[in-house]
XYZ file of C-alpha atoms in Angstrom:
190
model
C 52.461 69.533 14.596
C 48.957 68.359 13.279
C 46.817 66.485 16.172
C 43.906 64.831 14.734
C 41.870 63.921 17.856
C 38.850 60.795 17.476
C 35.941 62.426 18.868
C 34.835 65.518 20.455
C 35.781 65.057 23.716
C 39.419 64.696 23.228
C 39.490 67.773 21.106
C 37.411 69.630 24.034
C 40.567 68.015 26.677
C 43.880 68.280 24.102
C 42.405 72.096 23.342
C 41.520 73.152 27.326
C 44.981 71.462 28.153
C 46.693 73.994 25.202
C 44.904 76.997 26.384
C 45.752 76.733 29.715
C 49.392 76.484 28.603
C 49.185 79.587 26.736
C 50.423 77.448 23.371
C 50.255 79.388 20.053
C 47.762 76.869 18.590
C 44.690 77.155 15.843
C 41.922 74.880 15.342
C 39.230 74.549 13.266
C 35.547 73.446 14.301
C 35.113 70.157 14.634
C 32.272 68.673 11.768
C 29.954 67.932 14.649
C 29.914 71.620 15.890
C 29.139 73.422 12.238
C 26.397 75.096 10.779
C 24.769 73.512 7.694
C 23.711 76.651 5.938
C 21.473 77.030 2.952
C 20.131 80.241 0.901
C 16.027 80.757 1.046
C 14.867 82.942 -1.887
C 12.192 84.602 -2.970
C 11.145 86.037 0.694
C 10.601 90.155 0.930
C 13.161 91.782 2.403
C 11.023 93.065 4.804
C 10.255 89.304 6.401
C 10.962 89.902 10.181
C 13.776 87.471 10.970
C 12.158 86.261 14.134
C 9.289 85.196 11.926
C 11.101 82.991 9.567
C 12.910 81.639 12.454
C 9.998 80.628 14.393
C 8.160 79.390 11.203
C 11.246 76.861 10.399
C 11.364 75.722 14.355
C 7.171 74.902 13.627
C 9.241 72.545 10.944
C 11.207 70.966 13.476
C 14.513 73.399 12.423
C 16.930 74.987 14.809
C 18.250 77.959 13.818
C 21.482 79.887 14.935
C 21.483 82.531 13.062
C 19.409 83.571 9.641
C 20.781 87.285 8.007
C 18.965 88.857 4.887
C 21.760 89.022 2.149
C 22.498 92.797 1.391
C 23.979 93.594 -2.246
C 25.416 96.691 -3.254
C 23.861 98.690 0.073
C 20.417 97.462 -1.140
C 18.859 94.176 0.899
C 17.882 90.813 -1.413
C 15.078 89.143 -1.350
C 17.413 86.283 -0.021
C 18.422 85.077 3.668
C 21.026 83.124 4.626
C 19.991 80.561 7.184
C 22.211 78.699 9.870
C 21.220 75.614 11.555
C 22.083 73.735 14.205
C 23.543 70.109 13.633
C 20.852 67.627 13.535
C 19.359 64.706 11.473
C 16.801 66.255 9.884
C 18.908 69.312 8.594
C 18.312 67.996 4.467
C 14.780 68.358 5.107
C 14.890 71.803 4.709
C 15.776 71.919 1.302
C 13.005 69.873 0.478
C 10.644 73.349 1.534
C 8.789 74.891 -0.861
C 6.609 77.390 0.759
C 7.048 79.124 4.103
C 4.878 82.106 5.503
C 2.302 81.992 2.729
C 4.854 82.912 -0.051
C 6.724 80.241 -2.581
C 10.254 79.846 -1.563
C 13.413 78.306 -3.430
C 15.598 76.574 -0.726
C 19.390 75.951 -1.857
C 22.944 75.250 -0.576
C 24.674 78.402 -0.395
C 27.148 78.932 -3.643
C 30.939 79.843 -2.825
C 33.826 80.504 -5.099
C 36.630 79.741 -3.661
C 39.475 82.712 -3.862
C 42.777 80.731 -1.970
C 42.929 79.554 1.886
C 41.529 81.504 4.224
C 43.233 84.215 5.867
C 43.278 85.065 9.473
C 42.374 88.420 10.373
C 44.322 87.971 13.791
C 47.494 86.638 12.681
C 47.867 87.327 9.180
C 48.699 83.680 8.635
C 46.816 81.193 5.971
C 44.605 78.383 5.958
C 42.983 78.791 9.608
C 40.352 82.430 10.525
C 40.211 84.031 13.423
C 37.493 82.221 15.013
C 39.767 79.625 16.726
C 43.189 81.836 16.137
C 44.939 81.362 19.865
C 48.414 83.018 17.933
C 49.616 86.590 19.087
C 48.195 89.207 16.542
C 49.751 90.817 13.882
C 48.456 94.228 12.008
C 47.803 93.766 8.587
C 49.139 97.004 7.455
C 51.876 97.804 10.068
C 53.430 94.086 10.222
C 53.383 95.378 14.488
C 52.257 93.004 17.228
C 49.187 94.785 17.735
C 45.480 93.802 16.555
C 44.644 95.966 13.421
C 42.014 97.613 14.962
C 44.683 99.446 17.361
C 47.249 100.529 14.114
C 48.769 104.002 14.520
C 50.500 103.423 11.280
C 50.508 107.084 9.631
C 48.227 106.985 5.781
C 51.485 108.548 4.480
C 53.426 105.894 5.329
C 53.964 102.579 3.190
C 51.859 99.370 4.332
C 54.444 96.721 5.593
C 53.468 93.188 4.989
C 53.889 91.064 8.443
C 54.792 87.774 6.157
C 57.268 88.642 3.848
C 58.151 92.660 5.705
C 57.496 93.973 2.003
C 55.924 97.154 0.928
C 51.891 96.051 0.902
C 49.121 95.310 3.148
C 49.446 91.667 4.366
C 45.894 90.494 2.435
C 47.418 91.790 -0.807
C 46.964 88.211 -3.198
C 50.281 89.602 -4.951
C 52.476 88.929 -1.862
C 55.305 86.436 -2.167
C 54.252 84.210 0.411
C 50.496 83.715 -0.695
C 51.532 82.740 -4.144
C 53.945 80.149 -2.389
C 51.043 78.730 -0.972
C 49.396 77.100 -3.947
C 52.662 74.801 -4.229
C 52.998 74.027 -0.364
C 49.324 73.012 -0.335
C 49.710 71.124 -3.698
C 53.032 69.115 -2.044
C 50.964 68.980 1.616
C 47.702 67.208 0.052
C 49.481 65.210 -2.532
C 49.626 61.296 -2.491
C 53.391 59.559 -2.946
């Protein structure tokens, strides 16, 4: 069942109303609620976070969170910056300078790998963040969160989606390469 509520507040009632009935549900954040992230380059790594967030809220910017991009171990002169919904949120990529140094301001670049996977349920297309299912352990196919798996290294991982021998994140398992072709027939016009 797919509810598609008009407006916040309805979401806010039909998802209080499902949580208080204990209903296996997920839901995903509604477009007024999310981030609008972009990449700032070309700061040192060394930039004290609370500076660069206090120099972008001079600029009329929110932040919620901003996190120096670490590759390989080593941290990038990069930081990925979170904002909170407004109007004025394209402005930023209009910066050029911030804190004395020359800055490159950019929409963060993603490749996309498949649907997300839930880390608490093992199921596709929805994450953890707003998972209400019961969770399953991604190497042990149990009922328990994967944190809490007493599954033995010399046994075999079971898969909790198709009970086969792998982990339940391997890309090789039956029912993630079924999901191409559900998704294709889901989104498809008639």
């Amino acid at each position: 069942l797919i509810i598609r509520p008009h407006g916040y507040l309805m979401f806010n009632v039909i998802v209080n109303h499902l949580m208080e009935t204990d209903s296996r549900i997920h839901t995903f954040m509604p477009p007024t609620y999310r981030s609008y992230k972009v990449i700032i380059r070309n700061l040192y790594h060394t930039t004290l976070i609370s500076d660069i967030s206090n120099a972008l809220s001079e600029l009329g910017h929110s932040t919620r969170r901003i996190t120096n991009v670490i590759k390989n171990g080593n941290p990038c002169p990069l930081f990925l910056v979170e904002l909170k919904p407004n109007i004025n949120n394209n402005d930023i990529l209009n910066l050029s300078s911030i804190l004395h140094t020359k800055i490159k301001v950019k929409l963060p670049y993603r490749i996309k790998r498949g649907p997300p996977q839930c880390i608490n349920c093992q199921n596709y297309d929805h994450t953890a963040n707003y998972c209400h299912h019961p969770p399953r352990c991604v190497k042990c196919e149990g009922d328990n969160s994967t944190n809490f798996c007493t599954k033995d290294k010399d046994n075999l991982a079971k898969c909790a989606l198709c009970m086969s021998d792998h982990t339940s994140n391997y890309r090789g398992c039956p029912s993630f390469k079924a999901l191409p072709k559900r998704n294709k027939s889901f989104h498809s016009k008639p």
